[in-house]
PDB file of C-alpha atoms in Angstrom:
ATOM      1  CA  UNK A   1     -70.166  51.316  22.301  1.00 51.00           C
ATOM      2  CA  UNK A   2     -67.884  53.039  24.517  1.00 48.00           C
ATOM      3  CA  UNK A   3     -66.413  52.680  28.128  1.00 44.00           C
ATOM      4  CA  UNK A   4     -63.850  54.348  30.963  1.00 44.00           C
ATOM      5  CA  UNK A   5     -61.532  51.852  31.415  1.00 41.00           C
ATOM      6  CA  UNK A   6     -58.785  52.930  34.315  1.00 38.00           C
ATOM      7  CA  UNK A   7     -55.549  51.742  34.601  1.00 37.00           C
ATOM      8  CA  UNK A   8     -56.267  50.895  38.654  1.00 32.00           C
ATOM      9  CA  UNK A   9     -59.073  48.420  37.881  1.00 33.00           C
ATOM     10  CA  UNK A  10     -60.891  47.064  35.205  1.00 35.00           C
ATOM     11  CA  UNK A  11     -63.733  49.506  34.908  1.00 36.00           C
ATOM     12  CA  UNK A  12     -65.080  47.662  32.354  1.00 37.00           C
ATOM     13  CA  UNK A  13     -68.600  48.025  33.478  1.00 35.00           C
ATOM     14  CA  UNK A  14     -71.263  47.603  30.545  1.00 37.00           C
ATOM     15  CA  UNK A  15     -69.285  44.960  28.717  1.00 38.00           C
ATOM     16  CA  UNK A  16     -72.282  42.368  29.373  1.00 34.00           C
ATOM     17  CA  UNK A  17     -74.182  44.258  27.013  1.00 36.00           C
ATOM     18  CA  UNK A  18     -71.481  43.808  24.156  1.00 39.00           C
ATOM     19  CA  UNK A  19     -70.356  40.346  24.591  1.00 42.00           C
ATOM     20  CA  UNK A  20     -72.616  38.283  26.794  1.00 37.00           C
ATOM     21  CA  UNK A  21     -74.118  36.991  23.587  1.00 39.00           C
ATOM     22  CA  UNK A  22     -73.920  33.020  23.446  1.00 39.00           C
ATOM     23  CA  UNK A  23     -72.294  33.035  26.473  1.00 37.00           C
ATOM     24  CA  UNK A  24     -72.120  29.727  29.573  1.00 36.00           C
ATOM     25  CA  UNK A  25     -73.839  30.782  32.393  1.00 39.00           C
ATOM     26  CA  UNK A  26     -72.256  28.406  35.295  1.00 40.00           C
ATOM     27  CA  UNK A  27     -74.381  27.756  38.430  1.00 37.00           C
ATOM     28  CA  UNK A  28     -72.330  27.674  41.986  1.00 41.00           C
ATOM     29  CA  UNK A  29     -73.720  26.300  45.264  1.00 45.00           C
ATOM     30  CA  UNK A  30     -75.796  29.549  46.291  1.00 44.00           C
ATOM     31  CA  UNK A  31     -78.787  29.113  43.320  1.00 42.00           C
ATOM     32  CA  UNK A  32     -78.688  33.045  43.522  1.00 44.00           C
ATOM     33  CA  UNK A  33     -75.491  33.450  42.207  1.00 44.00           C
ATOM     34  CA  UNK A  34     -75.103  33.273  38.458  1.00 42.00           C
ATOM     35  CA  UNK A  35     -71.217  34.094  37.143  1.00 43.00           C
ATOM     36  CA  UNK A  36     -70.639  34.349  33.402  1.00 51.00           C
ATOM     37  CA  UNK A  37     -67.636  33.033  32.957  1.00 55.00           C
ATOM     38  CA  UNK A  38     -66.986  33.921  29.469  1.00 56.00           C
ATOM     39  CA  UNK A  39     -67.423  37.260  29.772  1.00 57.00           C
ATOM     40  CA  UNK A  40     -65.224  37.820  33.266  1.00 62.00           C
ATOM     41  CA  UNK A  41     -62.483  36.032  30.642  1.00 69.00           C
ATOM     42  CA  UNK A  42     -63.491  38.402  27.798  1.00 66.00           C
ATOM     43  CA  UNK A  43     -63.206  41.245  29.910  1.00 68.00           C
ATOM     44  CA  UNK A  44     -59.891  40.157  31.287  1.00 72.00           C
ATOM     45  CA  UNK A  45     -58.509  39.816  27.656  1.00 70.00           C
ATOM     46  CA  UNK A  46     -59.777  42.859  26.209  1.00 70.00           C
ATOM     47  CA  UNK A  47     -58.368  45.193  29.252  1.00 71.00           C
ATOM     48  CA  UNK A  48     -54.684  43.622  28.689  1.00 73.00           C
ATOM     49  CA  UNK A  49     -55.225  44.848  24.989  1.00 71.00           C
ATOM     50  CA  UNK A  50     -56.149  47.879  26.434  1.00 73.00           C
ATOM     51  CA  UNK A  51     -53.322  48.460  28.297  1.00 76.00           C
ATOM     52  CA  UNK A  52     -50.963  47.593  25.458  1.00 74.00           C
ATOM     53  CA  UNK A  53     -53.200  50.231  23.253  1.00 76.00           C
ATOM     54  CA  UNK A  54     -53.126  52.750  25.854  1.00 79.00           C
ATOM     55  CA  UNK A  55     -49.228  52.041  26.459  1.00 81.00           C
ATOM     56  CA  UNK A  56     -48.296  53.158  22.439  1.00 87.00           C
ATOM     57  CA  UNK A  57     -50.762  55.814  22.126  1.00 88.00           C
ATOM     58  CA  UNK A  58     -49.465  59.328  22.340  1.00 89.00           C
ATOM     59  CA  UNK A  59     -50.704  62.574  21.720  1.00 86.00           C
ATOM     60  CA  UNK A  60     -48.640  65.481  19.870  1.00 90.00           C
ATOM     61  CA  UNK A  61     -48.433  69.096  19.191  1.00 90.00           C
ATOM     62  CA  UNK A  62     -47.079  70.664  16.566  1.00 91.00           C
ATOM     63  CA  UNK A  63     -46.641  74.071  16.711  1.00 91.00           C
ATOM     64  CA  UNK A  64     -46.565  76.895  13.461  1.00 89.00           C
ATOM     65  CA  UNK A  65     -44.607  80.453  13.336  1.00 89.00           C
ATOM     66  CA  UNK A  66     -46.366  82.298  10.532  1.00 86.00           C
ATOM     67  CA  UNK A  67     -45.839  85.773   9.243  1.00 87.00           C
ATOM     68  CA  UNK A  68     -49.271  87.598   8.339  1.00 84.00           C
ATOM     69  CA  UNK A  69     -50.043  90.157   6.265  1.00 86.00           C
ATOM     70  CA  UNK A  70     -52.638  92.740   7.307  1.00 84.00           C
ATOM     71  CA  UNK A  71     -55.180  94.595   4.791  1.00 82.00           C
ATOM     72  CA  UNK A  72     -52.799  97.677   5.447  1.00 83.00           C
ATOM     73  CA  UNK A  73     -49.969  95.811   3.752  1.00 84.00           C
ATOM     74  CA  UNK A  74     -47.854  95.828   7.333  1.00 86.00           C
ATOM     75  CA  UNK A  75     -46.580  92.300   8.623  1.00 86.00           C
ATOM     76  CA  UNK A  76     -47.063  90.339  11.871  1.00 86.00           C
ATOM     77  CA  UNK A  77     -45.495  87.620  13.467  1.00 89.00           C
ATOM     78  CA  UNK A  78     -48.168  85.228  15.131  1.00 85.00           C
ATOM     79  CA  UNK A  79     -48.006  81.448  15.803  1.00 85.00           C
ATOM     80  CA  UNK A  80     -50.645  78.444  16.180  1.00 83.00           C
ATOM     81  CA  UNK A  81     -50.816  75.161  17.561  1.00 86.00           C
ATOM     82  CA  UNK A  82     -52.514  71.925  15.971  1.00 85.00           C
ATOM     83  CA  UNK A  83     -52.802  68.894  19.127  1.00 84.00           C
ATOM     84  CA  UNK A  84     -53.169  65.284  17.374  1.00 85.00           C
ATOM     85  CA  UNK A  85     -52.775  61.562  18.531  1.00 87.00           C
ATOM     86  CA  UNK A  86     -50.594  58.784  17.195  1.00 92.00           C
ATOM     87  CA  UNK A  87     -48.816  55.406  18.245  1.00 93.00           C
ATOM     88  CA  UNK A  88     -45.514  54.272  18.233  1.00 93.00           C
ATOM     89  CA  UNK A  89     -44.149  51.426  16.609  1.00 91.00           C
ATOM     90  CA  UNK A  90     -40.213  50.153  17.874  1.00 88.00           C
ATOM     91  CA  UNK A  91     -38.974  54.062  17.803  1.00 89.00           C
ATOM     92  CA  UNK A  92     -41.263  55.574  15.445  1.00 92.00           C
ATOM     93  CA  UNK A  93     -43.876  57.833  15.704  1.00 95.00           C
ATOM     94  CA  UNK A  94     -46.894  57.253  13.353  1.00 95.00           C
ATOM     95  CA  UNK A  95     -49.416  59.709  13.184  1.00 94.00           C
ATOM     96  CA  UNK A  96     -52.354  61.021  10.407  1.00 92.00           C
ATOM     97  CA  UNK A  97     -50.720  63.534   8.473  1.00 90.00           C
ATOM     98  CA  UNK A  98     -53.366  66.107   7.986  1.00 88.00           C
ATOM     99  CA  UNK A  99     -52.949  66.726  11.517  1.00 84.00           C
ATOM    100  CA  UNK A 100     -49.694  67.925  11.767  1.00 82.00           C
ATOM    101  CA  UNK A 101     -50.055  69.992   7.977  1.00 79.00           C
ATOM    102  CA  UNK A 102     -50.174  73.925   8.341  1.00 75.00           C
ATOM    103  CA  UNK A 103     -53.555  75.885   7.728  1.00 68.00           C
ATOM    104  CA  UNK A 104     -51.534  76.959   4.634  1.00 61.00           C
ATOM    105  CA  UNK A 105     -53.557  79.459   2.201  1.00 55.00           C
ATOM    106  CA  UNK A 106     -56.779  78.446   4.481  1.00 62.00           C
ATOM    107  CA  UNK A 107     -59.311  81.186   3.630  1.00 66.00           C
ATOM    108  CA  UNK A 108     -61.025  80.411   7.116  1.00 68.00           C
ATOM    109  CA  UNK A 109     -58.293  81.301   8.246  1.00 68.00           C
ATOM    110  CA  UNK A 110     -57.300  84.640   6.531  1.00 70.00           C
ATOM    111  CA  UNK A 111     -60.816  84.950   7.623  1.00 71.00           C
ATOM    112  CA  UNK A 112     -61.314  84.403  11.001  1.00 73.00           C
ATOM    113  CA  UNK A 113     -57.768  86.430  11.328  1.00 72.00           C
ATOM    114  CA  UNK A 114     -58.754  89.350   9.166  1.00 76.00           C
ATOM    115  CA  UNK A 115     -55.760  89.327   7.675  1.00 80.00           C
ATOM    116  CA  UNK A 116     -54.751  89.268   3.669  1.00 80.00           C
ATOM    117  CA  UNK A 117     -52.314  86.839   3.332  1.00 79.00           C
ATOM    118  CA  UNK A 118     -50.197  84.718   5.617  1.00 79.00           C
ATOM    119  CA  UNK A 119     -46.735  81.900   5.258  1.00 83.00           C
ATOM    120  CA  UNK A 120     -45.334  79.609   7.944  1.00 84.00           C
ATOM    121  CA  UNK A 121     -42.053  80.398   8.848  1.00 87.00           C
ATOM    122  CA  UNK A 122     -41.605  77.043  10.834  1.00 89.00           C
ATOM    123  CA  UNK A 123     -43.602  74.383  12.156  1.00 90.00           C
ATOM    124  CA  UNK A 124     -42.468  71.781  15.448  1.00 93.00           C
ATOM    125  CA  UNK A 125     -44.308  68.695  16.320  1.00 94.00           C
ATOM    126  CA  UNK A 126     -43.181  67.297  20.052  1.00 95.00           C
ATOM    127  CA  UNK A 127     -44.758  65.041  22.341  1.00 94.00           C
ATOM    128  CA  UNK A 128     -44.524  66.176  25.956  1.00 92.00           C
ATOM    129  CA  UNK A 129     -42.655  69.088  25.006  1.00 94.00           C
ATOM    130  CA  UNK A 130     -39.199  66.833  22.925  1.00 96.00           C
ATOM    131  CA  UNK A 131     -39.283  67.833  19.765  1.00 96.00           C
ATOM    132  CA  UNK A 132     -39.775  65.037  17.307  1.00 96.00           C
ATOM    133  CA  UNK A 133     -37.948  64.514  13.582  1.00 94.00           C
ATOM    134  CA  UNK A 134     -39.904  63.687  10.752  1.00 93.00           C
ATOM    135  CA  UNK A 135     -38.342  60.596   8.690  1.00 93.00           C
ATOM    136  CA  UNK A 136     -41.209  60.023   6.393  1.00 92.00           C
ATOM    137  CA  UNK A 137     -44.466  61.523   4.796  1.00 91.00           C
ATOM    138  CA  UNK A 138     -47.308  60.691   2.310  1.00 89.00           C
ATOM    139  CA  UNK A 139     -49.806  62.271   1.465  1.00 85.00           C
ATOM    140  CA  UNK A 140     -51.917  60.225  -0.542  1.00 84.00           C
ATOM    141  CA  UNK A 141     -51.837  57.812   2.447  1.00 87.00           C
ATOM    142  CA  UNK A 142     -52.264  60.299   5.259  1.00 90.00           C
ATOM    143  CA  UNK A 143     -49.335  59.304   7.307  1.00 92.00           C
ATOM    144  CA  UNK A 144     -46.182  60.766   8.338  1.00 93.00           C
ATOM    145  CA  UNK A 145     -43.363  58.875  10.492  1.00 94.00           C
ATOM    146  CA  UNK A 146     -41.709  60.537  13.051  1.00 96.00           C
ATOM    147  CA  UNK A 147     -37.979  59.163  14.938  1.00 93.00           C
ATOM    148  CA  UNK A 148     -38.403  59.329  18.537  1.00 93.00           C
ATOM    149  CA  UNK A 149     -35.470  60.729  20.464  1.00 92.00           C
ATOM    150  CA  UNK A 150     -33.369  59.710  23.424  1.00 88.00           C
ATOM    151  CA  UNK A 151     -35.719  61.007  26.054  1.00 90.00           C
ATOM    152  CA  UNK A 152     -39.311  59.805  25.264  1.00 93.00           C
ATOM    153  CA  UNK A 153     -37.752  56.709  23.800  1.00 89.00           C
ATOM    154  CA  UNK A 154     -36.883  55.565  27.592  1.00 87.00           C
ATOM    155  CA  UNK A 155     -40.346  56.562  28.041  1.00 89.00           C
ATOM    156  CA  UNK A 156     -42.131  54.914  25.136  1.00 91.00           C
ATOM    157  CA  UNK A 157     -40.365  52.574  22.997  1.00 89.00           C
ATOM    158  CA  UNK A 158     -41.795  49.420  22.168  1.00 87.00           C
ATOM    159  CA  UNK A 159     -41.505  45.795  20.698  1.00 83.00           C
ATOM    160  CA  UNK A 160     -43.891  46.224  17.805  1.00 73.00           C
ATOM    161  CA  UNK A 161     -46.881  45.013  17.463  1.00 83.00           C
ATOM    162  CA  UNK A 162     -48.553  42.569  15.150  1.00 89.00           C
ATOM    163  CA  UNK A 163     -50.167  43.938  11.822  1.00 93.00           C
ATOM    164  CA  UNK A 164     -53.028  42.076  10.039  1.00 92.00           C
ATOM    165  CA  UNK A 165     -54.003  43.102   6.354  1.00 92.00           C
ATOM    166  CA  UNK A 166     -56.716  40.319   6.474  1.00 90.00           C
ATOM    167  CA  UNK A 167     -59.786  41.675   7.855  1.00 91.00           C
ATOM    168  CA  UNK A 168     -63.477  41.639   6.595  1.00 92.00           C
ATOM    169  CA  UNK A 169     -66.990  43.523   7.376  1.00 95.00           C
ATOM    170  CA  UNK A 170     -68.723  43.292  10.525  1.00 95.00           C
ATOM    171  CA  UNK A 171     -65.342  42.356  12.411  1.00 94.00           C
ATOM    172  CA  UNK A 172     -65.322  43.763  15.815  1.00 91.00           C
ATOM    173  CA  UNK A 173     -62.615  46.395  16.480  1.00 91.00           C
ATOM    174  CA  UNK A 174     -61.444  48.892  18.918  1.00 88.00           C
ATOM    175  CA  UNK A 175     -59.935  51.959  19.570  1.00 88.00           C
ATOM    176  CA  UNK A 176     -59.086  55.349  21.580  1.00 84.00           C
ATOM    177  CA  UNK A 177     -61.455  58.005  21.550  1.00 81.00           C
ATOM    178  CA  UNK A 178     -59.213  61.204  21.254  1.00 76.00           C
ATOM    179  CA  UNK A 179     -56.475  60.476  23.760  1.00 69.00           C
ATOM    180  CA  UNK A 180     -55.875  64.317  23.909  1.00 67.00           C
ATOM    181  CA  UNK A 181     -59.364  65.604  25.150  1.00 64.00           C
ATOM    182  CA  UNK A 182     -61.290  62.603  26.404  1.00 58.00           C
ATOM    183  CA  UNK A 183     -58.130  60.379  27.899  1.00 59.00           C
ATOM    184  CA  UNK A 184     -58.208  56.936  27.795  1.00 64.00           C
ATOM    185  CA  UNK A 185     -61.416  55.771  26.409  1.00 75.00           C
ATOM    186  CA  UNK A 186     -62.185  52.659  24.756  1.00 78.00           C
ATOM    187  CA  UNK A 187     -64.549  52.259  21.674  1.00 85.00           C
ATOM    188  CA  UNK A 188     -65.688  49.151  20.274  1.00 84.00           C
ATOM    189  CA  UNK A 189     -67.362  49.267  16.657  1.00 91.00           C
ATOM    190  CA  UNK A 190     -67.354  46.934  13.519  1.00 95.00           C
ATOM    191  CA  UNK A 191     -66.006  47.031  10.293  1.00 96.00           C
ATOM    192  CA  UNK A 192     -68.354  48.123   7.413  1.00 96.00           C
ATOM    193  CA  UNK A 193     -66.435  47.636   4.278  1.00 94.00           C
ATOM    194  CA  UNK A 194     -63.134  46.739   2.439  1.00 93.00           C
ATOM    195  CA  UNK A 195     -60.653  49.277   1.528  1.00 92.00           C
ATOM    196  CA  UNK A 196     -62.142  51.256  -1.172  1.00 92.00           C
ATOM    197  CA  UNK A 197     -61.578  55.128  -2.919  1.00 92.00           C
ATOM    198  CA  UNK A 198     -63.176  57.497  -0.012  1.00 92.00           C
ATOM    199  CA  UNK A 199     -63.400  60.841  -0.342  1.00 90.00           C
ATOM    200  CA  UNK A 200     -63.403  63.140   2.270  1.00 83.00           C
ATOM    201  CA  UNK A 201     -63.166  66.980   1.874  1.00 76.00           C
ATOM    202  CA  UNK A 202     -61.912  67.212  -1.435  1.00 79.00           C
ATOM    203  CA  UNK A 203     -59.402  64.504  -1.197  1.00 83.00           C
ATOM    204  CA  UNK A 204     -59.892  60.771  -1.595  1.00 88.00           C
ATOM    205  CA  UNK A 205     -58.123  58.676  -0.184  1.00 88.00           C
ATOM    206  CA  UNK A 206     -57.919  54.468  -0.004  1.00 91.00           C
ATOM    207  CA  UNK A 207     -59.428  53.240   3.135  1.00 93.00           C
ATOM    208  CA  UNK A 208     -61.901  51.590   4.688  1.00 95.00           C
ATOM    209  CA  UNK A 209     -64.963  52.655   6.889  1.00 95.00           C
ATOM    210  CA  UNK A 210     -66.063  51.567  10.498  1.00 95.00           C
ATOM    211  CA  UNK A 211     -69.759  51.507  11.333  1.00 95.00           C
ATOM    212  CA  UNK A 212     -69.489  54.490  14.114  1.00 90.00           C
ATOM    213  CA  UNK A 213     -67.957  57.869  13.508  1.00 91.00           C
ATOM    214  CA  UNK A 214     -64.599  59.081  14.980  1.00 89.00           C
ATOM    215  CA  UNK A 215     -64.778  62.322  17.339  1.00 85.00           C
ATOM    216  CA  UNK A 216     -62.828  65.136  16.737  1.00 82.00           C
ATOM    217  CA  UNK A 217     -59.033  64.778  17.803  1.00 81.00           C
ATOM    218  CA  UNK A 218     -59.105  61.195  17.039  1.00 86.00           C
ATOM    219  CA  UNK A 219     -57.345  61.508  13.605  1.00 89.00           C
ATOM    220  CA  UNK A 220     -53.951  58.936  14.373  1.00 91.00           C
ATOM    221  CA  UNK A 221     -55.652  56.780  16.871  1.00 91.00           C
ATOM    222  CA  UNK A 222     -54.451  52.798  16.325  1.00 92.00           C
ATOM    223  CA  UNK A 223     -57.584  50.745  15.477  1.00 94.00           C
ATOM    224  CA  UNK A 224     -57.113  47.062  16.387  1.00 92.00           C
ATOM    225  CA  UNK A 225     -59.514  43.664  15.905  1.00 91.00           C
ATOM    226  CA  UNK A 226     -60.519  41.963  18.613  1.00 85.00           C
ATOM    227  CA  UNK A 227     -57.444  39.609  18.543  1.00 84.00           C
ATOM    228  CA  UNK A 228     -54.640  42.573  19.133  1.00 86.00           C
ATOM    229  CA  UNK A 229     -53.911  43.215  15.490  1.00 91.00           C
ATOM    230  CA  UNK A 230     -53.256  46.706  14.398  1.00 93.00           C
ATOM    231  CA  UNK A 231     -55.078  46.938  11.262  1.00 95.00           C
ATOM    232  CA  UNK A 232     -55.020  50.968  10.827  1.00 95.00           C
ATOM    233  CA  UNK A 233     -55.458  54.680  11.969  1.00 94.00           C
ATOM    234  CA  UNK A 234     -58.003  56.932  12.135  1.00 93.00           C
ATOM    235  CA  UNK A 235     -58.209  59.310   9.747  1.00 92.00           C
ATOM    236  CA  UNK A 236     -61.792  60.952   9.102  1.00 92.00           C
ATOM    237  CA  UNK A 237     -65.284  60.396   9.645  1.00 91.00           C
ATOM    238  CA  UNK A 238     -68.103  60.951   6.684  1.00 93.00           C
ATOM    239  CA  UNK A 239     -71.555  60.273   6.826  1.00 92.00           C
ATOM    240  CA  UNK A 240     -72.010  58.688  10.685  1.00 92.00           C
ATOM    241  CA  UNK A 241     -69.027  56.289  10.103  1.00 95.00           C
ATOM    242  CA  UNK A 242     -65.527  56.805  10.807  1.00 94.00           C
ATOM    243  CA  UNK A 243     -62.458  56.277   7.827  1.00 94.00           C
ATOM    244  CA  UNK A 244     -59.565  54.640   8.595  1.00 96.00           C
ATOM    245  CA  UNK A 245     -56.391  54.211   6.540  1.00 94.00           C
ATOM    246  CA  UNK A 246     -55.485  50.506   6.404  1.00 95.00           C
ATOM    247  CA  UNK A 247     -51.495  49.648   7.535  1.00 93.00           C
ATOM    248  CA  UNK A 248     -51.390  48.260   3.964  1.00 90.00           C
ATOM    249  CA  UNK A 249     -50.928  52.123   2.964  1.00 90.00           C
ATOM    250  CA  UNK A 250     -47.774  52.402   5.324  1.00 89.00           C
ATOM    251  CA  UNK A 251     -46.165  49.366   6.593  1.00 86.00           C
ATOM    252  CA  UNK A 252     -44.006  50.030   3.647  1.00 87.00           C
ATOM    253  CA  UNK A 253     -41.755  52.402   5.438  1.00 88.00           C
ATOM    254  CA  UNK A 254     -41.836  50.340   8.388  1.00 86.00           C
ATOM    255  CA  UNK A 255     -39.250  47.080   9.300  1.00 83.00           C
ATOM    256  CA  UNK A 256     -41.753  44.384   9.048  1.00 85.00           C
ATOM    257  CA  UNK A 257     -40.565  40.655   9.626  1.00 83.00           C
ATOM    258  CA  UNK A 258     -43.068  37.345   9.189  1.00 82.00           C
ATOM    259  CA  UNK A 259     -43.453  34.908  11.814  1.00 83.00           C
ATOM    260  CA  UNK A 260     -45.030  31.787  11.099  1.00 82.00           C
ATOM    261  CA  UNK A 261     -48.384  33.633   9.696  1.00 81.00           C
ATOM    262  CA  UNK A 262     -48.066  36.678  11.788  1.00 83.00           C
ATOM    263  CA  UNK A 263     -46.718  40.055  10.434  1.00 85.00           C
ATOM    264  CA  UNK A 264     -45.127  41.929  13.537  1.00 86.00           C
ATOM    265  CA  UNK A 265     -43.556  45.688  12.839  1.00 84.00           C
ATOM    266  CA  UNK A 266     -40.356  47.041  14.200  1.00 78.00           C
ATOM    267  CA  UNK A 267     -39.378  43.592  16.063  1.00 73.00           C
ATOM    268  CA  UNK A 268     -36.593  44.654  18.721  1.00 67.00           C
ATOM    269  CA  UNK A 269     -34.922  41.562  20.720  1.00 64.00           C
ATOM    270  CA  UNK A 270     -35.194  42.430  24.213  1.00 64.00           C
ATOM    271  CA  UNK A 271     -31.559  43.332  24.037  1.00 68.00           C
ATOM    272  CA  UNK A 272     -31.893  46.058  21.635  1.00 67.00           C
ATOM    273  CA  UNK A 273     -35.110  47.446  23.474  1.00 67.00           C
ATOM    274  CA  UNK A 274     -32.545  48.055  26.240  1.00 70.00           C
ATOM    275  CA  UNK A 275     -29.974  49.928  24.433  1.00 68.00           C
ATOM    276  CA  UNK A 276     -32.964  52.433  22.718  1.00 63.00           C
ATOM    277  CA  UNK A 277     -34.707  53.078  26.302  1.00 66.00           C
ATOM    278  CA  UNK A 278     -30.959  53.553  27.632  1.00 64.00           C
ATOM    279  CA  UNK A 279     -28.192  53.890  25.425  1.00 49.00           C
ATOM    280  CA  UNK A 280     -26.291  56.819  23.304  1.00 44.00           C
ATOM    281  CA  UNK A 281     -29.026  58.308  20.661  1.00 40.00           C
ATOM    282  CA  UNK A 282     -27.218  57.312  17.932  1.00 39.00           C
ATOM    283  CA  UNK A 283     -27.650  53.760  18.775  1.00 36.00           C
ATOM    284  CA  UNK A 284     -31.463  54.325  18.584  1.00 34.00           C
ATOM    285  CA  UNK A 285     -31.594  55.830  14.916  1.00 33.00           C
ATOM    286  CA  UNK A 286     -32.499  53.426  12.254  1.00 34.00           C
ATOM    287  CA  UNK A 287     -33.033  53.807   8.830  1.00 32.00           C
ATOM    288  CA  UNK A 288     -35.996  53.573   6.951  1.00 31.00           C
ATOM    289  CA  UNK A 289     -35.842  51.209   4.092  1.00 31.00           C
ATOM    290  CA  UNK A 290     -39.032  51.449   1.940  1.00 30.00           C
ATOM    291  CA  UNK A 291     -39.916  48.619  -0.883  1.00 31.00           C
ATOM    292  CA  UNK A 292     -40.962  49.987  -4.252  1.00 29.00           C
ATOM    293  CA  UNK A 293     -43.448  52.505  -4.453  1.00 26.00           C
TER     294      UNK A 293
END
């Protein structure tokens, strides 16, 4: 299922025919008039999640200078550009890693290039043209996590967001259809099974799969249950279902505190949100301290 939501009104139309199941229909004074209720609240709820969702997801480019080699054994310079999507977390960046990774020794590449050989000189991810600096990668868990500097954190820091490694199948969840082509579009599917081995173009990788298939450019979009909890990222999509890598395979390298039963990431007090939208940088730079491997 899939909607336009806009940030000027709800423009939630169509969400009858996704939650009006089991709903109280309340009768008013004119007999014509029939309000449900529940799903004027359900819409309500699920466009402040929106917001929040729409608030900490970015897109990204990162950008490659290669060197290529031509069949007549004389050199080029040339350079490419990969876009991507991702969310942020306190002052991090978190996005799928396979986006940002160079066509490296990519025969459709040498291909479509005509060229012998190629090598990346240097490669640049940025978000709105601020370069970004990488703190952390893996990839066996598809992620990488970037630092956010001084001028897109006064932009786009946050107060974290609550994780959940508790989920099950058939679970409603949402999340942004490529924020880079499409804008801000909201998805709704369910969960179709536990984390498990997946593999996906010659790599396999631990996640779990969602019942509808994630469009191109959605690779680093936050997917979150129905309740606000971040549960993972987009990552792939195989056989009509989408892949997502659960936040088990990353919250690792994030700070992570408990409260009561809830597991929130990169917990600022308000006080230190203020110094990281507008204080020195190196106020804002924290390090990473990961657990045990």
């Amino acid at each position: 299922m899939r909607f336009k939501v806009g940030l000027l009104g709800l423009g939630l139309t169509g969400l009858l025919s996704g939650c009006a199941g089991g709903v109280n229909i309340e009768l008013y004074t004119d007999p014509h008039k029939y309000i449900d209720l529940a799903v004027h609240r359900e819409r309500e709820r699920i466009y402040e999640m929106f917001k929040k969702t729409v608030n900490m997801t970015l897109a990204h480019k990162t950008d490659f200078r290669v060197s290529e080699t031509l069949k007549d054994g004389s050199t080029r310079d040339d350079r490419y550009s990969k876009k991507g999507a991702g969310f942020v977390l306190g002052n991090r960046y978190v996005i799928s890693l396979h986006v940002s990774k160079p066509y490296q020794e990519d025969p459709e590449y040498i291909k479509s290039r005509n060229v012998a050989g190629y090598k990346i000189n240097s490669q640049t991810t940025s978000i709105d043209g601020v370069a970004i600096t990488l703190l952390e990668k893996d990839e066996g868990a598809d992620f990488a996590i970037f630092h956010l500097p001084e001028e897109l954190c006064r932009r786009y820091c946050n107060n974290g967001v609550e994780l959940s490694t508790n989920f099950k199948p058939g679970e409603r969840i949402f999340w942004l259809e490529n924020p880079e082509a499409y804008g801000k579009e909201l998805r709704y599917g369910r969960i179709a099974s536990l984390p498990e081995r997946i593999e996906v173009k010659g790599k396999t990788w631990r996640a779990f799969r969602v019942d509808l298939p994630f469009e191109n450019g959605s690779s680093g979009s936050p997917v979150f249950t129905m309740y606000g909890q971040l549960i993972g990222f987009a990552i792939a999509r195989k056989n009509g279902q989408g892949i997502v890598m659960p936040v088990s395979g990353f919250m690792r390298y994030l700070n992570v505190s408990q409260e009561g039963n809830r597991l929130i990431a990169e917990r600022i007090s308000d006080e230190g949100l203020a110094k990281l939208k507008s204080g020195p940088l190196e106020e804002k730079v924290r390090t990473i301290t990961p657990t045990t491997r």
